[in-house]
Coordinates of C-alpha atoms in Angstrom, one line a residue:
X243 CA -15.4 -42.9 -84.1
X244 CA -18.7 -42.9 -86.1
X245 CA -21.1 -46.0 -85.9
X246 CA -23.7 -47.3 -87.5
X247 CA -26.7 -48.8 -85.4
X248 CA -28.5 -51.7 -87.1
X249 CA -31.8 -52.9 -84.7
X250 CA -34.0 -56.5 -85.4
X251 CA -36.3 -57.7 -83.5
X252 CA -36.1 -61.5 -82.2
X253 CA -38.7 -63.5 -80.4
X254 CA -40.4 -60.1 -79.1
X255 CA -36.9 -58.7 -78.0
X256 CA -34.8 -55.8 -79.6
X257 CA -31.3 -56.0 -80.2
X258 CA -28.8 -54.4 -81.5
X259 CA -25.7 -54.3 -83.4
X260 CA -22.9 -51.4 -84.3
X261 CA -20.6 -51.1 -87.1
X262 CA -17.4 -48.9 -86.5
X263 CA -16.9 -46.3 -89.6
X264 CA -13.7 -45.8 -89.7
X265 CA -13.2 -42.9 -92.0
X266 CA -9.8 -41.6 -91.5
X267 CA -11.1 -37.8 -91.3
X268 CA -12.5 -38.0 -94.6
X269 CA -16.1 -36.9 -95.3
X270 CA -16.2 -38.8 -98.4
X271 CA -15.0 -41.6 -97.1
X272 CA -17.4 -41.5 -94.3
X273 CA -20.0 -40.9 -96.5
X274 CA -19.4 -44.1 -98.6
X275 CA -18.9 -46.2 -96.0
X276 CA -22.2 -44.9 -94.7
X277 CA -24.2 -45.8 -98.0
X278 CA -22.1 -49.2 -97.9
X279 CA -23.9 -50.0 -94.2
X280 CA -27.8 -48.4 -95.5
X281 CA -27.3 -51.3 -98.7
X282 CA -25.9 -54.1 -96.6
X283 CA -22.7 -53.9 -98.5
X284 CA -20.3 -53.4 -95.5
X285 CA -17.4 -55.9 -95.1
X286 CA -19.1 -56.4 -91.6
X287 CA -22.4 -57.0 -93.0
X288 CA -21.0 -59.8 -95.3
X289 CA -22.0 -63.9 -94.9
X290 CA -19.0 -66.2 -95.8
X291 CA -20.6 -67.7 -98.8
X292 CA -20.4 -71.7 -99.2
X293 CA -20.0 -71.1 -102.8
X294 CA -16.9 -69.5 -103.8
X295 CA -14.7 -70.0 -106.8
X296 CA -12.2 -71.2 -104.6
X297 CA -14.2 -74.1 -103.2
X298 CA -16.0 -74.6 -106.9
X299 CA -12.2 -75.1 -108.0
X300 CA -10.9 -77.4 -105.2
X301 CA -14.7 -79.6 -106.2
X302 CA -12.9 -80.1 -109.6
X303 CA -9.6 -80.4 -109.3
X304 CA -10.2 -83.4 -106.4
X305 CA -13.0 -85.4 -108.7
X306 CA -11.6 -87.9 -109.5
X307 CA -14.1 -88.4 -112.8
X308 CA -12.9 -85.5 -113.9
X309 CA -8.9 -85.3 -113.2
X310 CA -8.7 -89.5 -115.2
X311 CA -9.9 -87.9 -118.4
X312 CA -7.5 -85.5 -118.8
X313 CA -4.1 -85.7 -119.6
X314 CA -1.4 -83.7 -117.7
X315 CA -0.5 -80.8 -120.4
X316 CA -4.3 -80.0 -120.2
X317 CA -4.8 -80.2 -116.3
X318 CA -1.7 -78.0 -116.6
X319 CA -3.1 -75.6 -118.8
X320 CA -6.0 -75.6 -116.9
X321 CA -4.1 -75.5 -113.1
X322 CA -2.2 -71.9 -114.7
X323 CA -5.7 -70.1 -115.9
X324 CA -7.8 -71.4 -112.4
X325 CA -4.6 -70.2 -110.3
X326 CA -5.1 -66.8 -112.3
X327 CA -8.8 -66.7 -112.1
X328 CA -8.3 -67.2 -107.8
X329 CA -5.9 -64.4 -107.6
X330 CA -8.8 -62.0 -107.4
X331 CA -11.5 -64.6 -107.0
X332 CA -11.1 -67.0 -104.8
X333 CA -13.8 -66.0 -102.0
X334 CA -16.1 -63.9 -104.2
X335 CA -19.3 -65.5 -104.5
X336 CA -19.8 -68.1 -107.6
X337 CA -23.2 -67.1 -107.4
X338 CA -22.6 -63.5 -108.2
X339 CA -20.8 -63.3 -111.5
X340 CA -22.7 -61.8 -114.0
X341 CA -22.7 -61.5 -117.9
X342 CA -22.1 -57.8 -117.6
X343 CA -18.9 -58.3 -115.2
X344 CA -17.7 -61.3 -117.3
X345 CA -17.8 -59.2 -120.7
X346 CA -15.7 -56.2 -118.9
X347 CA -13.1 -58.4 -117.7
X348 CA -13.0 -60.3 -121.4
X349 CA -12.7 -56.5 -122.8
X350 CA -10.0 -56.1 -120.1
X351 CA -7.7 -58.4 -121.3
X352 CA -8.3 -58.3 -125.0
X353 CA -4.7 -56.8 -125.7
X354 CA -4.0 -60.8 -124.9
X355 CA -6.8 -62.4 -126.7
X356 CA -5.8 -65.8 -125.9
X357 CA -6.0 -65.1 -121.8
X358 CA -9.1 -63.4 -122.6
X359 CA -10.8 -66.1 -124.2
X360 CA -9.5 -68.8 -121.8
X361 CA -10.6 -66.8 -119.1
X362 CA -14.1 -67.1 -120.3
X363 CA -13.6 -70.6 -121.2
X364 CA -12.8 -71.2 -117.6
X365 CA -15.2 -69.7 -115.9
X366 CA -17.7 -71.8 -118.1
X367 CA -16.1 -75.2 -117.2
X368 CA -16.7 -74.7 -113.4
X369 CA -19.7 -73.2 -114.0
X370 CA -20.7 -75.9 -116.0
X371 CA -19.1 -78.3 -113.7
X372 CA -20.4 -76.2 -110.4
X373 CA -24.2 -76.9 -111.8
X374 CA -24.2 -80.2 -113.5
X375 CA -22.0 -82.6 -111.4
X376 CA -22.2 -80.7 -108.1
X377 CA -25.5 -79.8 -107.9
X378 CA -24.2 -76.2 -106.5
X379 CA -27.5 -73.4 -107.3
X380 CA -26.4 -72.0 -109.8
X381 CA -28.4 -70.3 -112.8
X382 CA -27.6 -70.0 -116.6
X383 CA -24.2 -70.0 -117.2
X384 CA -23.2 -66.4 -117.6
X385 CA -20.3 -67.4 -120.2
X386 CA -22.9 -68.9 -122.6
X387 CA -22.9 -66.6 -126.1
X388 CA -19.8 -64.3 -125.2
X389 CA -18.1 -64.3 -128.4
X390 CA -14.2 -65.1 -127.9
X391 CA -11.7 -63.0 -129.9
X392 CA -10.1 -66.3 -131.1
X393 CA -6.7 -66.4 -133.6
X394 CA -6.5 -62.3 -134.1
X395 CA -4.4 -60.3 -135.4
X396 CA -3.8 -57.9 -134.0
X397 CA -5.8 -54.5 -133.3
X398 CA -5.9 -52.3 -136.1
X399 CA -5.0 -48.4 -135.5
X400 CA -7.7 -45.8 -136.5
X401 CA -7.5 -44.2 -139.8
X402 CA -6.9 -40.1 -139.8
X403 CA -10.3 -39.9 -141.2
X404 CA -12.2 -42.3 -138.9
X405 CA -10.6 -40.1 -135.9
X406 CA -12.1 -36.5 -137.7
X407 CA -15.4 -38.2 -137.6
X408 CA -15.5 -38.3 -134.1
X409 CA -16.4 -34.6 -133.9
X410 CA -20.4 -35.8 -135.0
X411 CA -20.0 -39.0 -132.7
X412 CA -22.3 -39.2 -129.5
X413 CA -20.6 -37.3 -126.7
X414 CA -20.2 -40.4 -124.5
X415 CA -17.9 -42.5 -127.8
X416 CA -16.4 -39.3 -128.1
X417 CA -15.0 -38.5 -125.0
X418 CA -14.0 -42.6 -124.6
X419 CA -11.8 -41.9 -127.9
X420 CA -10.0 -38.7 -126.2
X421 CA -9.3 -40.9 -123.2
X422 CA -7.9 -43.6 -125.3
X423 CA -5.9 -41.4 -127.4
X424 CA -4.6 -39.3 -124.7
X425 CA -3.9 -41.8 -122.2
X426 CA -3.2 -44.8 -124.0
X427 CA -5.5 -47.1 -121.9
X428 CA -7.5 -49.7 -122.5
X429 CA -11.0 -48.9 -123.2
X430 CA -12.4 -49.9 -119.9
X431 CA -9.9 -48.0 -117.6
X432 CA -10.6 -44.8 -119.7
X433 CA -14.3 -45.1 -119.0
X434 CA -13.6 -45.6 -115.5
X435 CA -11.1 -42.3 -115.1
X436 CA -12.4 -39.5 -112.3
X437 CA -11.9 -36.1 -112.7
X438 CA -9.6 -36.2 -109.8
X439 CA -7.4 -37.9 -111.9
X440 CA -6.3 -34.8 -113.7
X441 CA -3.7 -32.2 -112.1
X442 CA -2.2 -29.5 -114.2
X443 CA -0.5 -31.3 -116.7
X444 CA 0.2 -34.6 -115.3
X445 CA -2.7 -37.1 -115.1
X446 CA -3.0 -41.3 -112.8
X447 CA -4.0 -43.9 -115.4
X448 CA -4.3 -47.7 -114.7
X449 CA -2.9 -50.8 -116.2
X450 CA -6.0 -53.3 -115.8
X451 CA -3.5 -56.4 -116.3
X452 CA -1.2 -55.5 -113.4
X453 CA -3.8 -53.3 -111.1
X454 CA -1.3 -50.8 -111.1
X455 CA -2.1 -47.0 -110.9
X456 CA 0.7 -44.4 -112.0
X457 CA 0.9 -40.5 -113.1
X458 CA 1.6 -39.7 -116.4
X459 CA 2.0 -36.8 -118.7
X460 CA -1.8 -35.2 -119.9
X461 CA -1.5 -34.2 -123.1
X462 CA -2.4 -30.3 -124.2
X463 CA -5.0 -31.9 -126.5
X464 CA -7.0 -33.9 -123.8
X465 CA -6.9 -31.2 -121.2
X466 CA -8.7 -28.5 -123.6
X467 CA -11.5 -31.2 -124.7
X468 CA -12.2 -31.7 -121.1
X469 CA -12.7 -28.3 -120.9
X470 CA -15.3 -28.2 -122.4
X471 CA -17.3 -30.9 -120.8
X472 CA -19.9 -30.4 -117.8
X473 CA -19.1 -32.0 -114.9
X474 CA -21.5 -34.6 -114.1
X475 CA -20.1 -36.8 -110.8
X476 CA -17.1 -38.0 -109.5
X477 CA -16.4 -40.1 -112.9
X478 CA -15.7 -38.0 -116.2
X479 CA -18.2 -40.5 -117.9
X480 CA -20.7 -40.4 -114.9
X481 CA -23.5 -42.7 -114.9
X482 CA -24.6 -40.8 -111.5
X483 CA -22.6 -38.8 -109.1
X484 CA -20.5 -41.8 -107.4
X485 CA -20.5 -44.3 -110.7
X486 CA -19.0 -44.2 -113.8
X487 CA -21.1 -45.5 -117.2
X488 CA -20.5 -49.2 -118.1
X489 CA -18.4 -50.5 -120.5
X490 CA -21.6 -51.7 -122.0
X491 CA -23.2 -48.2 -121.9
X492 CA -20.2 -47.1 -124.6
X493 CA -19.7 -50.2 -127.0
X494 CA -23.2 -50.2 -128.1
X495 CA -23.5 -46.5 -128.9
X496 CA -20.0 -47.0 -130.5
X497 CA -20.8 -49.7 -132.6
X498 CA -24.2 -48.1 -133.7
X499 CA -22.0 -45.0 -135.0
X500 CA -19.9 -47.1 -136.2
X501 CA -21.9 -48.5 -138.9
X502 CA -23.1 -45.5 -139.7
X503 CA -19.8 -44.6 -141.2
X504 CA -19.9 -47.9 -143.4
X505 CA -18.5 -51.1 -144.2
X506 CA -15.0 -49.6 -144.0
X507 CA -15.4 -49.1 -140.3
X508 CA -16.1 -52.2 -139.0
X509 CA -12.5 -53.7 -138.8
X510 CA -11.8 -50.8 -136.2
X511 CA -12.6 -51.5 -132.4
X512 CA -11.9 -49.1 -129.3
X513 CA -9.0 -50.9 -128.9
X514 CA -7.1 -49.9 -131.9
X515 CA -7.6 -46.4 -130.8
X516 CA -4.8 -47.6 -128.3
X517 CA -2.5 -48.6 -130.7
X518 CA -3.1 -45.3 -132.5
X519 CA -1.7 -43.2 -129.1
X520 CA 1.3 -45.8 -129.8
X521 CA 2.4 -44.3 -133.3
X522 CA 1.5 -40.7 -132.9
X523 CA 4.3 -40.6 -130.5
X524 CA 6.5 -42.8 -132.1
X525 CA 5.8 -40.1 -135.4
X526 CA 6.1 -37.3 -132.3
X527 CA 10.0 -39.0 -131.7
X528 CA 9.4 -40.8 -128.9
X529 CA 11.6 -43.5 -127.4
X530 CA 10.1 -47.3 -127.0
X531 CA 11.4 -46.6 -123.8
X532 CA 9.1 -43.5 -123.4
X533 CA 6.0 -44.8 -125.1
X534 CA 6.7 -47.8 -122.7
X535 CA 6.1 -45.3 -119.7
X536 CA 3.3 -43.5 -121.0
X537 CA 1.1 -46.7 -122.2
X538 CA 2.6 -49.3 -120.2
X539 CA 2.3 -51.8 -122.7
X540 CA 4.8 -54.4 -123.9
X541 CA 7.9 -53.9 -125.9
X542 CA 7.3 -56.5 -128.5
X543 CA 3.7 -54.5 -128.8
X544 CA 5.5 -51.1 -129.1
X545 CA 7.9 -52.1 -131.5
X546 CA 5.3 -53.7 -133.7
X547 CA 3.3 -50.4 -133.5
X548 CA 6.4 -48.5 -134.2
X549 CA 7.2 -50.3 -137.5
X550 CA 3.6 -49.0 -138.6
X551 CA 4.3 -45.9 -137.8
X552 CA 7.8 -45.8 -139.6
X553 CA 6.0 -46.8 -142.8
X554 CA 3.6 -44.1 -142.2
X555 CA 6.6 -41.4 -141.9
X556 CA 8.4 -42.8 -144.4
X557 CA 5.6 -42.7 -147.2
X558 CA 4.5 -39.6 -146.4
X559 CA 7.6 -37.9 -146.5
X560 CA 8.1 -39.8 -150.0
X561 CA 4.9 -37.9 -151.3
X562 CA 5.5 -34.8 -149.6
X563 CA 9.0 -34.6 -151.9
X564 CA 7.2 -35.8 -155.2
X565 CA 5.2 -32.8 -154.7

């Protein structure tokens, strides 16, 4: 098996330490976990940190200053969205979480702008908490200024005409409005799709909420636009060969083009170009059951979409008879 050698030097003497690569017969893989070991990123290479979210939620939930001010529906509420935050959290390094990071997993969940919000509402109560009573060495608190969705309704789907503007749109909002469209993800996933996620006609999307990955159809549409685009890196919206662009790298773009196409534009997000997917195949004849499948998203979602998309059909079949 491939190793990698890391040498120090200590009091005048050498030594030495291995790391086994286990890379399954895959060059790739080998070649990943290779650039993992050159950055220090290995698994093996890793300090437990003393300041995980784990132990920065275990500090607040046994302070007693804290726990006698509240009453038990909040530390309820608040035991649900910490347990949540742990599920993926718990040893990752408090110190670590950036803005950036914090703003992708807000856009994330945005299809449930309540968790979204309280999600960042968490994280800045231990932060806050973490800093202030526990004298843990931490810096600004990263969930300062992040606007929250608050009471929403919900997303709106694009207009036709918004959609047909897309042709003058920067390649990079462009091709995140195919993915959308075609695969009915949220916007981060669809940023995040490889080229190896495309066979013939059938095509592996994720569902961000569950961390489920599953194949789906690929419509003719999407196929034929990425057709036409070069191949950059591993990621269809590479930033370099291994990483895809950040959600960041998109939205701003987006919203700049955006207000170029005037006030009417602004009520429209990357998000509603999900809900769009939603009623061309409900107008296309699909099943809830099917547009479940292809979009994974809930049935009290698709059924809302779906009575859009009725009204649609129903109005412009009324016009096409008066004319």
């Amino acid at each position: 098996m491939p190793v990698y050698r890391m040498t120090k030097t200590v009091d005048g003497q050498r030594k030495e330490r291995t790391i086994r690569l286990d890379w399954q017969g895959d060059p790739e893989r080998l070649d990943a976990l290779y650039w993992e070991c050159q950055t220090g990123r290995h698994e093996r290479q890793q300090t437990p940190s003393a300041y995980t979210w784990k132990a920065l939620v275990v500090a607040w939930r046994t302070d007693p200053r804290v726990q006698s001010k509240l009453a038990d529906g909040t530390k309820r509420s608040y035991r649900r969205e910490m347990d949540a935050l742990l599920i993926k959290n718990a040893g990752k390094d408090v110190r670590k979480t950036t803005r950036q990071g914090l703003r992708k997993v807000h856009a994330a969940l945005a299809d449930t702008p309540r968790k979204a919000d309280w999600r960042i509402q968490i994280v800045s109560l231990l932060w806050n908490y973490g800093k202030l009573k526990a004298d843990w060495p931490l810096g600004d608190n990263p969930a300062t200024g992040i606007d929250l969705y608050g009471v929403q309704n919900p997303f709106e789907p694009w207009p036709e005409w918004m959609v047909e503007k897309l042709i003058d749109a920067p390649e990079n909002v462009r091709t995140t409005a195919e993915l959308i469209m075609g695969s009915g993800q949220r916007p981060s996933a669809a940023i995040e799709m490889k080229w190896e996620d495309f066979k013939a006609d059938r095509m592996t999307v994720l569902d961000e909420k569950q961390d489920e990955r599953f194949d789906v159809h690929c419509p003719d549409g999407l196929r034929a636009y990425l057709d036409t685009l070069p191949k950059r890196g591993a990621h269809v919206l590479a930033k370099n060969l291994r990483e895809p662009l950040g959600y960041d790298a998109v939205e701003r773009p987006f919203r700049k083009w955006r207000t170029g196409l005037g006030p009417k534009a602004k009520p429209y997000s990357l998000h509603g170009l999900r809900k769009l997917a939603i009623i061309r195949l409900a107008e296309a004849g699909w099943s809830d059951a099917e547009i479940q499948a292809a979009t994974n998203q809930s049935p009290e979602t698709v059924a809302y979409y779906r009575r859009k998309a009725n009204r649609l059909t129903l109005t412009r079949s009324a016009h096409e008879r008066r004319t």
